[in-house]
């Protein structure tokens, strides 16, 4: 179809016809894709219409490369009827394109609208616009100075292999003194022991470290307030991000990518470092790696005793003249105790009647949690599937299905979750107990996993005010009644793939068979829910 419907044509004819010329084109995004929200495919194309009299973009769309000519028309009609603010609706007297096929197609579509469609080999306005995009791309600073890239990636790889988060909690702060540097002292906070994110924060001031911890553990618990506190930090950071590879089930250096950057109240988050910054970050990370390697036994103790060690760190040579930085790394037992007290005083957790600690750090961020059931045939298949870990219970009922909690995340996070449960002796029970949020008055049922070491971990909250959640929980209890309390926990991968929300047998990495119990069985009453933020 190459003509507009009569009703659409009549509507467009009522829009004023202006004596102006527009340029229109369809071009490949290329490297521009990385700068556009929600656009990742560099093969996508940009359709753009520009007003030549005002130099203003009236409409722009990003479409797939194989999208037909109709997409060009859709963007043009939007430029006519509902252009970007502040331009007003109008019909141009003439439009110019540089593609003969588009020209002939539009001539057929725009009949009776008084719009001339002409061809030109060049479009000055759009050409300049895309040239500006190219300059912006060229002006983007490199994340790290070239001379440091290999060395700092190497030390980041060493730190990943060393896994200091197995030794240091976020309250176990290390001080690093730097001789003859712009900053004399920094403070290291290692992330990973109590969260699903791994990395190193290098604070430029102790006050910033304390302020963020206070904000994260205090009463300011809304997402906006936490984001404000996060952006107010004064630190450099090293973060590790997983590279998804379905063919590789082992999480090693090759499956993780290191990212560096800076946070500052005036700058926000910045994903590049200059040479002076990089020299400090490199010397600090190299010192951390050596310190943890040398004092692993001491750092494994609780509490960590006072230890100090000095190092000479050779920086990558920019010229024939080599430069070294002398550093001194120290544990800070008194500061660690202060930070722990800060958490205890400002973060009471759940009401103490049950005298039982309840944690929220087991389920990975971004995991999909659902209440469902699985047929007996699938259970048998999983029990014979070599890559699936199974903890079996003596289920005495003959029901066709087993009520099951599904936790779907990425492969590496799923494996870490399974390992944590195994290290705790296995899964002991699934528990549901009423909870109350004093900040908004809502009442929840808290879903918890109890491990064999009697630790409790929240996996989900089911609000009584949300009909869908209340019905899901009611159905869960009905299913468990039929199985005499027996249920399962399935941990699956594939949260970022085609099976997101619908894991298949090949995605299921663990099945734990246990009983579902009530909080009363553990001596719990109604629990008061308090904010809990990973630091």
Coordinates of C-alpha atoms in Angstrom, one line a residue:
X1 CA 0.0 0.0 0.0
X2 CA 1.5 3.3 -1.1
X3 CA -1.3 5.7 -0.3
X4 CA -2.7 7.1 2.9
X5 CA -6.3 6.4 4.0
X6 CA -8.8 9.1 2.9
X7 CA -9.5 10.0 6.5
X8 CA -5.8 10.5 7.3
X9 CA -5.3 12.5 4.2
X10 CA -8.3 14.8 5.1
X11 CA -6.9 15.3 8.6
X12 CA -3.4 16.2 7.3
X13 CA -4.9 18.6 4.7
X14 CA -6.3 20.6 7.6
X15 CA -2.8 21.3 9.0
X16 CA -1.4 24.6 7.7
X17 CA 1.0 24.4 4.7
X18 CA 4.2 26.4 5.4
X19 CA 6.7 27.7 2.9
X20 CA 9.6 25.8 4.4
X21 CA 11.9 23.0 3.4
X22 CA 12.6 19.8 5.5
X23 CA 15.4 17.4 5.1
X24 CA 14.8 13.7 5.8
X25 CA 17.0 10.7 5.9
X26 CA 17.6 7.2 7.1
X27 CA 21.1 6.3 8.4
X28 CA 22.9 3.6 10.2
X29 CA 23.5 4.4 13.9
X30 CA 26.9 2.8 14.2
X31 CA 28.7 3.8 17.3
X32 CA 26.0 6.3 18.2
X33 CA 23.9 3.4 19.5
X34 CA 25.9 3.2 22.7
X35 CA 24.8 6.8 23.6
X36 CA 21.1 6.2 23.1
X37 CA 18.9 4.8 25.9
X38 CA 17.6 1.3 25.2
X39 CA 19.6 1.0 21.9
X40 CA 22.3 -1.6 21.8
X41 CA 22.4 -2.8 18.2
X42 CA 24.8 -0.8 16.1
X43 CA 23.0 -2.1 13.0
X44 CA 19.8 -0.2 13.9
X45 CA 19.0 2.8 11.8
X46 CA 18.0 6.4 12.6
X47 CA 15.1 8.0 10.7
X48 CA 15.2 11.8 11.1
X49 CA 13.3 14.9 9.8
X50 CA 14.8 18.3 10.2
X51 CA 13.2 21.7 9.6
X52 CA 15.6 23.7 7.4
X53 CA 14.3 27.1 8.3
X54 CA 14.8 26.6 12.1
X55 CA 17.5 23.9 12.1
X56 CA 15.3 21.9 14.5
X57 CA 14.7 18.2 14.6
X58 CA 11.0 17.7 14.3
X59 CA 10.9 13.9 14.7
X60 CA 13.4 11.0 15.0
X61 CA 13.0 7.3 15.4
X62 CA 15.4 4.3 15.8
X63 CA 14.3 1.3 13.8
X64 CA 15.7 -2.1 12.9
X65 CA 17.7 -2.3 9.7
X66 CA 15.1 -4.5 8.0
X67 CA 12.2 -2.2 8.8
X68 CA 10.3 -1.2 5.6
X69 CA 9.7 2.2 4.0
X70 CA 6.5 2.5 6.1
X71 CA 8.7 3.5 9.1
X72 CA 10.0 6.6 7.2
X73 CA 6.3 7.6 6.6
X74 CA 5.4 7.1 10.2
X75 CA 8.2 9.4 11.4
X76 CA 7.3 12.0 8.8
X77 CA 3.6 12.0 9.8
X78 CA 4.7 12.5 13.4
X79 CA 6.9 15.4 12.3
X80 CA 3.9 17.0 10.7
X81 CA 1.2 16.4 13.3
X82 CA 3.1 16.1 16.7
X83 CA 6.7 17.4 16.3
X84 CA 9.2 17.8 19.1
X85 CA 8.5 20.8 21.4
X86 CA 8.5 23.7 20.8
X87 CA 7.9 23.4 17.0
X88 CA 4.2 23.5 15.9
X89 CA 2.3 21.2 13.6
X90 CA 2.6 22.1 9.9
X91 CA 3.1 20.7 6.4
X92 CA 6.3 21.6 4.7
X93 CA 6.1 22.9 1.1
X94 CA 9.0 20.8 0.2
X95 CA 11.0 17.9 1.6
X96 CA 14.4 16.8 0.4
X97 CA 15.9 13.3 0.6
X98 CA 19.1 11.7 -0.6
X99 CA 17.7 8.3 -1.4
X100 CA 15.9 7.8 -4.8
X101 CA 13.8 4.9 -3.5
X102 CA 12.6 7.0 -0.5
X103 CA 11.8 9.9 -2.9
X104 CA 9.6 7.8 -5.2
X105 CA 7.9 6.0 -2.3
X106 CA 7.0 9.3 -0.6
X107 CA 5.7 10.9 -3.8
X108 CA 3.1 8.1 -4.0
X109 CA 2.2 8.4 -0.3
X110 CA 2.0 12.2 -0.1
X111 CA -0.4 12.7 -3.0
X112 CA -2.9 15.6 -2.6
X113 CA -1.0 17.0 0.4
X114 CA 0.8 19.8 -1.5
X115 CA 4.2 18.5 -0.5
X116 CA 6.9 18.4 -3.1
X117 CA 9.4 15.5 -2.7
X118 CA 12.9 16.3 -4.2
X119 CA 16.2 14.5 -4.3
X120 CA 19.6 15.9 -3.4
X121 CA 22.9 14.0 -3.1
X122 CA 23.7 15.8 0.1
X123 CA 21.7 17.1 3.1
X124 CA 23.7 19.8 4.8
X125 CA 21.7 20.0 8.0
X126 CA 21.6 16.3 8.7
X127 CA 25.2 15.9 7.5
X128 CA 26.3 18.4 10.1
X129 CA 24.2 16.8 12.7
X130 CA 25.8 13.4 12.2
X131 CA 29.2 14.9 11.9
X132 CA 28.6 16.4 15.3
X133 CA 27.7 13.0 16.7
X134 CA 30.9 11.6 15.2
X135 CA 33.0 14.3 16.9
X136 CA 31.2 13.6 20.2
X137 CA 32.2 10.0 19.8
X138 CA 35.8 10.9 19.1
X139 CA 35.9 13.2 22.1
X140 CA 34.8 10.6 24.5
X141 CA 37.8 10.0 26.9
X142 CA 39.2 6.5 27.3
X143 CA 38.2 4.8 30.5
X144 CA 41.9 4.5 31.5
X145 CA 45.2 6.0 30.3
X146 CA 46.7 3.6 27.7
X147 CA 49.9 3.1 29.7
X148 CA 47.9 1.7 32.7
X149 CA 45.4 -0.5 30.9
X150 CA 47.3 -3.7 30.9
X151 CA 48.8 -3.3 34.4
X152 CA 45.5 -2.3 36.1
X153 CA 43.5 -5.0 34.3
X154 CA 46.2 -7.5 35.5
X155 CA 45.9 -6.4 39.2
X156 CA 42.1 -6.5 38.9
X157 CA 42.3 -10.1 37.6
X158 CA 44.6 -11.0 40.6
X159 CA 42.1 -9.5 43.0
X160 CA 39.2 -11.4 41.4
X161 CA 41.2 -14.7 41.8
X162 CA 42.2 -13.8 45.3
X163 CA 38.6 -12.9 46.3
X164 CA 39.3 -10.6 49.3
X165 CA 35.5 -10.4 50.0
X166 CA 35.9 -13.9 51.4
X167 CA 38.0 -12.4 54.1
X168 CA 36.9 -8.8 54.5
X169 CA 33.3 -7.6 55.3
X170 CA 32.2 -4.1 54.3
X171 CA 33.0 -3.0 57.8
X172 CA 36.6 -4.2 57.6
X173 CA 38.2 -1.0 56.3
X174 CA 41.8 -0.9 55.3
X175 CA 43.8 2.4 55.3
X176 CA 46.4 3.0 52.6
X177 CA 48.9 5.8 53.0
X178 CA 50.4 7.1 49.8
X179 CA 53.7 8.9 49.8
X180 CA 54.3 11.9 47.4
X181 CA 50.8 11.6 45.9
X182 CA 48.0 14.3 45.5
X183 CA 46.0 12.3 48.1
X184 CA 47.9 11.2 51.1
X185 CA 45.5 8.6 52.5
X186 CA 42.6 6.5 51.2
X187 CA 40.3 3.9 52.7
X188 CA 39.4 0.6 51.1
X189 CA 36.0 -1.0 51.4
X190 CA 35.7 -4.5 49.8
X191 CA 32.3 -5.4 48.5
X192 CA 31.1 -9.0 48.0
X193 CA 30.8 -10.8 51.3
X194 CA 27.3 -9.7 52.0
X195 CA 26.0 -8.8 48.5
X196 CA 25.8 -10.1 45.0
X197 CA 28.1 -7.4 43.7
X198 CA 31.8 -7.7 43.8
X199 CA 34.3 -4.9 43.8
X200 CA 36.5 -2.4 45.7
X201 CA 35.6 1.1 46.9
X202 CA 38.5 3.5 47.5
X203 CA 37.3 6.4 49.6
X204 CA 39.1 9.7 49.3
X205 CA 37.8 10.7 52.8
X206 CA 36.8 8.8 55.9
X207 CA 33.8 11.2 56.4
X208 CA 32.3 10.1 53.1
X209 CA 32.6 6.4 54.0
X210 CA 30.9 7.0 57.3
X211 CA 28.2 9.2 55.8
X212 CA 27.2 6.7 53.2
X213 CA 27.1 3.8 55.7
X214 CA 25.0 5.9 58.0
X215 CA 22.6 6.8 55.1
X216 CA 22.4 3.2 53.9
X217 CA 21.7 1.8 57.3
X218 CA 19.6 4.7 58.6
X219 CA 15.9 5.7 58.3
X220 CA 16.3 7.2 54.8
X221 CA 15.3 4.1 53.0
X222 CA 13.5 5.3 49.8
X223 CA 15.1 4.6 46.5
X224 CA 15.5 8.3 45.8
X225 CA 17.2 9.0 49.1
X226 CA 19.5 6.0 48.7
X227 CA 20.5 7.1 45.2
X228 CA 21.2 10.6 46.6
X229 CA 23.4 9.1 49.2
X230 CA 25.1 6.9 46.7
X231 CA 26.0 9.8 44.4
X232 CA 27.2 11.8 47.3
X233 CA 30.1 9.4 47.9
X234 CA 33.7 10.6 47.4
X235 CA 35.5 7.5 46.1
X236 CA 37.0 5.6 43.2
X237 CA 35.6 2.2 42.4
X238 CA 36.5 -1.1 40.8
X239 CA 33.4 -3.2 39.9
X240 CA 33.2 -6.6 38.4
X241 CA 30.5 -7.4 35.8
X242 CA 29.7 -10.9 34.6
X243 CA 30.0 -11.7 31.0
X244 CA 27.1 -14.1 30.2
X245 CA 28.3 -17.3 28.4
X246 CA 25.8 -20.2 28.4
X247 CA 28.5 -22.6 27.2
X248 CA 30.7 -21.9 30.2
X249 CA 29.4 -22.9 33.7
X250 CA 32.7 -21.9 35.5
X251 CA 33.0 -18.4 36.8
X252 CA 36.6 -17.3 36.4
X253 CA 38.6 -14.3 35.2
X254 CA 37.5 -14.9 31.7
X255 CA 33.8 -14.6 32.7
X256 CA 34.2 -11.3 34.6
X257 CA 35.0 -7.8 33.3
X258 CA 36.5 -5.1 35.5
X259 CA 35.2 -1.5 35.4
X260 CA 36.7 1.5 37.0
X261 CA 35.3 5.0 37.7
X262 CA 34.8 7.7 40.2
X263 CA 32.0 9.1 42.4
X264 CA 31.9 12.6 43.7
X265 CA 29.1 14.9 45.0
X266 CA 29.8 17.5 42.3
X267 CA 30.6 15.1 39.4
X268 CA 28.2 12.2 40.1
X269 CA 29.4 8.9 38.5
X270 CA 32.3 9.2 36.1
X271 CA 33.4 6.1 34.1
X272 CA 37.0 7.3 33.3
X273 CA 40.1 8.1 35.3
X274 CA 42.9 10.5 34.4
X275 CA 46.6 9.5 34.8
X276 CA 47.0 11.0 38.3
X277 CA 43.9 9.2 39.5
X278 CA 44.8 5.9 37.9
X279 CA 48.3 5.9 39.5
X280 CA 46.7 6.2 42.9
X281 CA 44.0 3.6 42.1
X282 CA 46.6 1.2 40.7
X283 CA 49.0 1.6 43.7
X284 CA 46.1 1.1 46.1
X285 CA 44.8 -2.0 44.4
X286 CA 48.3 -3.5 44.0
X287 CA 48.9 -2.9 47.8
X288 CA 45.5 -4.5 48.6
X289 CA 46.4 -7.6 46.6
X290 CA 49.8 -7.9 48.2
X291 CA 48.4 -7.3 51.7
X292 CA 45.7 -9.9 51.4
X293 CA 48.1 -12.4 49.9
X294 CA 50.6 -11.9 52.8
X295 CA 48.2 -11.7 55.7
X296 CA 45.4 -14.1 54.6
X297 CA 45.4 -16.0 57.9
X298 CA 45.2 -12.9 60.0
X299 CA 42.4 -11.4 57.9
X300 CA 40.4 -14.6 58.3
X301 CA 40.2 -14.1 62.0
X302 CA 37.4 -12.4 63.8
X303 CA 37.9 -9.7 64.8
X304 CA 40.9 -8.7 62.6
X305 CA 43.8 -7.5 64.7
X306 CA 45.9 -4.4 64.0
X307 CA 48.4 -5.0 61.1
X308 CA 50.5 -2.6 59.1
X309 CA 52.7 -3.4 56.1
X310 CA 54.6 -1.1 53.7
X311 CA 55.1 -1.6 50.0
X312 CA 56.9 0.0 47.0
X313 CA 54.7 -0.1 44.0
X314 CA 56.3 0.4 40.6
X315 CA 54.1 2.3 38.2
X316 CA 53.9 1.5 34.5
X317 CA 56.6 3.5 32.8
X318 CA 55.4 6.4 30.5
X319 CA 59.0 7.2 29.6
X320 CA 62.4 5.6 30.3
X321 CA 62.2 7.1 33.8
X322 CA 60.5 4.7 36.2
X323 CA 58.4 5.9 39.1
X324 CA 57.4 4.1 42.3
X325 CA 54.9 4.9 45.0
X326 CA 55.5 3.9 48.6
X327 CA 52.4 2.8 50.4
X328 CA 51.5 1.7 53.9
X329 CA 48.5 -0.6 54.4
X330 CA 46.9 -0.9 57.9
X331 CA 43.8 -2.6 59.3
X332 CA 41.6 -0.4 61.5
X333 CA 40.0 -2.5 64.2
X334 CA 38.6 0.5 66.1
X335 CA 37.0 1.9 62.9
X336 CA 35.5 -1.6 62.1
X337 CA 34.0 -1.8 65.5
X338 CA 32.5 1.7 65.1
X339 CA 31.0 0.8 61.8
X340 CA 29.5 -2.4 63.2
X341 CA 28.0 -0.4 66.1
X342 CA 26.6 2.1 63.6
X343 CA 24.8 -0.7 61.9
X344 CA 23.5 -2.2 65.2
X345 CA 22.2 1.0 66.6
X346 CA 20.6 2.4 63.4
X347 CA 19.5 -0.9 61.9
X348 CA 17.7 -3.0 64.6
X349 CA 16.4 -5.4 62.0
X350 CA 13.3 -7.4 63.0
X351 CA 11.7 -7.2 66.4
X352 CA 13.8 -9.2 68.9
X353 CA 11.0 -11.3 70.4
X354 CA 12.1 -14.3 68.4
X355 CA 15.7 -13.8 69.3
X356 CA 16.6 -15.1 65.9
X357 CA 18.6 -13.2 63.3
X358 CA 16.9 -12.8 59.9
X359 CA 18.9 -11.8 56.9
X360 CA 18.2 -10.6 53.3
X361 CA 21.5 -11.1 51.6
X362 CA 21.0 -14.6 50.2
X363 CA 18.9 -13.9 47.1
X364 CA 20.9 -12.2 44.3
X365 CA 19.8 -8.8 43.1
X366 CA 17.5 -9.0 40.1
X367 CA 16.5 -12.6 40.7
X368 CA 13.0 -13.7 39.7
X369 CA 11.1 -15.4 42.6
X370 CA 7.8 -17.2 42.0
X371 CA 5.6 -19.7 43.7
X372 CA 4.6 -22.6 41.5
X373 CA 4.6 -26.4 41.3
X374 CA 6.5 -29.0 39.3
X375 CA 5.2 -32.5 38.2
X376 CA 6.8 -35.6 39.6
X377 CA 8.1 -36.5 36.1
X378 CA 10.2 -33.3 36.1
X379 CA 11.5 -34.1 39.6
X380 CA 12.7 -37.5 38.4
X381 CA 14.3 -35.9 35.4
X382 CA 16.2 -33.4 37.6
X383 CA 17.4 -36.2 39.9
X384 CA 19.0 -37.9 36.9
X385 CA 20.3 -34.7 35.3
X386 CA 24.0 -34.6 36.1
X387 CA 24.4 -30.8 36.3
X388 CA 21.5 -30.4 38.8
X389 CA 22.2 -30.7 42.5
X390 CA 19.4 -32.5 44.3
X391 CA 18.7 -32.5 48.0
X392 CA 15.9 -35.1 48.4
X393 CA 13.4 -35.6 51.2
X394 CA 11.4 -38.6 52.1
X395 CA 8.2 -37.2 50.5
X396 CA 5.4 -39.7 51.5
X397 CA 2.5 -38.2 49.6
X398 CA 1.5 -39.4 46.1
X399 CA 0.4 -36.0 44.7
X400 CA 1.1 -35.4 41.1
X401 CA 2.9 -32.1 41.7
X402 CA 5.2 -30.6 44.3
X403 CA 4.7 -27.0 45.4
X404 CA 7.9 -25.3 44.4
X405 CA 9.6 -21.9 44.9
X406 CA 11.5 -20.8 41.8
X407 CA 14.5 -18.5 42.1
X408 CA 15.8 -17.6 38.6
X409 CA 19.0 -15.6 38.2
X410 CA 22.2 -15.7 36.1
X411 CA 24.2 -18.8 35.9
X412 CA 27.1 -17.6 38.1
X413 CA 24.8 -16.1 40.7
X414 CA 22.8 -19.3 40.8
X415 CA 25.9 -21.3 41.4
X416 CA 27.0 -19.0 44.2
X417 CA 23.6 -19.2 45.8
X418 CA 23.7 -23.0 45.7
X419 CA 27.2 -23.1 47.2
X420 CA 26.1 -20.9 50.1
X421 CA 23.2 -23.2 50.9
X422 CA 25.5 -26.2 50.6
X423 CA 28.1 -24.6 52.9
X424 CA 25.4 -24.0 55.4
X425 CA 24.7 -27.7 55.5
X426 CA 21.8 -27.6 53.1
X427 CA 18.3 -26.3 53.2
X428 CA 16.3 -27.1 56.3
X429 CA 12.8 -25.6 55.7
X430 CA 10.7 -23.0 53.9
X431 CA 9.0 -20.7 56.3
X432 CA 6.2 -18.1 56.0
X433 CA 5.6 -15.6 58.8
X434 CA 3.6 -12.3 59.1
X435 CA 5.6 -9.1 59.0
X436 CA 4.7 -5.5 59.5
X437 CA 6.3 -2.5 57.7
X438 CA 6.0 0.4 60.2
X439 CA 6.9 3.0 57.5
X440 CA 3.8 2.5 55.4
X441 CA 1.6 0.4 57.7
X442 CA 1.4 -2.5 55.3
X443 CA 1.2 -6.1 56.4
X444 CA 3.2 -8.8 54.6
X445 CA 3.8 -12.5 54.7
X446 CA 7.6 -12.9 54.7
X447 CA 8.8 -15.9 52.8
X448 CA 12.0 -17.2 54.3
X449 CA 14.5 -20.0 53.7
X450 CA 16.0 -21.8 56.8
X451 CA 19.4 -23.4 56.3
X452 CA 20.7 -26.3 58.3
X453 CA 22.8 -23.9 60.5
X454 CA 19.4 -22.3 61.6
X455 CA 20.0 -19.1 59.7
X456 CA 16.9 -17.5 58.2
X457 CA 17.0 -15.6 54.8
X458 CA 14.1 -13.7 53.4
X459 CA 13.4 -14.6 49.7
X460 CA 10.2 -12.6 49.1
X461 CA 7.5 -10.4 50.7
X462 CA 3.8 -11.0 49.9
X463 CA 1.6 -8.0 50.6
X464 CA -1.9 -8.6 51.9
X465 CA -3.0 -5.6 50.0
X466 CA -1.9 -6.9 46.6
X467 CA -4.6 -9.3 45.4
X468 CA -2.3 -11.3 43.1
X469 CA 0.3 -11.8 45.8
X470 CA -2.3 -12.8 48.4
X471 CA -3.9 -15.3 46.0
X472 CA -0.5 -16.8 45.1
X473 CA 0.3 -17.4 48.8
X474 CA -3.1 -18.8 49.4
X475 CA -2.7 -21.2 46.6
X476 CA 0.7 -22.2 47.9
X477 CA -0.7 -23.1 51.3
X478 CA -3.4 -25.1 49.6
X479 CA -0.9 -27.1 47.6
X480 CA 1.3 -27.7 50.7
X481 CA -1.7 -29.0 52.6
X482 CA -2.1 -31.7 49.9
X483 CA 1.5 -32.7 50.2
X484 CA 1.5 -32.6 54.0
X485 CA 3.9 -29.7 54.0
X486 CA 6.4 -31.0 51.6
X487 CA 7.7 -28.5 49.0
X488 CA 10.7 -27.7 46.8
X489 CA 13.1 -24.9 46.0
X490 CA 14.4 -24.8 42.5
X491 CA 17.4 -22.5 41.7
X492 CA 17.6 -21.8 38.0
X493 CA 19.8 -19.8 35.6
X494 CA 18.6 -18.0 32.5
X495 CA 17.2 -14.7 34.0
X496 CA 18.7 -12.7 31.1
X497 CA 18.0 -15.2 28.3
X498 CA 15.1 -16.4 26.2
X499 CA 13.7 -18.5 29.1
X500 CA 13.5 -15.5 31.5
X501 CA 10.4 -16.2 33.7
X502 CA 10.0 -19.6 32.3
X503 CA 13.0 -21.8 33.2
X504 CA 13.3 -25.1 31.4
X505 CA 14.7 -28.3 32.9
X506 CA 18.1 -27.5 31.4
X507 CA 18.1 -24.2 33.3
X508 CA 17.5 -25.8 36.7
X509 CA 20.7 -26.1 38.6
X510 CA 19.4 -27.3 42.0
X511 CA 16.4 -28.8 43.6
X512 CA 16.0 -28.8 47.4
X513 CA 13.1 -30.9 48.8
X514 CA 12.1 -29.7 52.3
X515 CA 9.0 -28.9 54.4
X516 CA 7.1 -25.7 54.5
X517 CA 6.5 -24.5 58.1
X518 CA 5.0 -21.5 59.9
X519 CA 6.9 -19.0 61.9
X520 CA 5.1 -20.2 65.0
X521 CA 7.0 -23.4 64.7
X522 CA 10.2 -21.4 65.3
X523 CA 8.7 -19.3 68.1
X524 CA 8.2 -16.2 66.0
X525 CA 5.4 -13.6 66.2
X526 CA 4.7 -10.7 63.9
X527 CA 8.0 -9.4 62.6
X528 CA 8.7 -5.7 62.2
X529 CA 10.3 -5.1 58.8
X530 CA 13.2 -2.6 58.8
X531 CA 15.2 -1.3 55.8
X532 CA 18.2 -3.4 54.8
X533 CA 20.7 -2.0 52.2
X534 CA 23.9 -3.7 51.0
X535 CA 26.8 -1.4 51.6

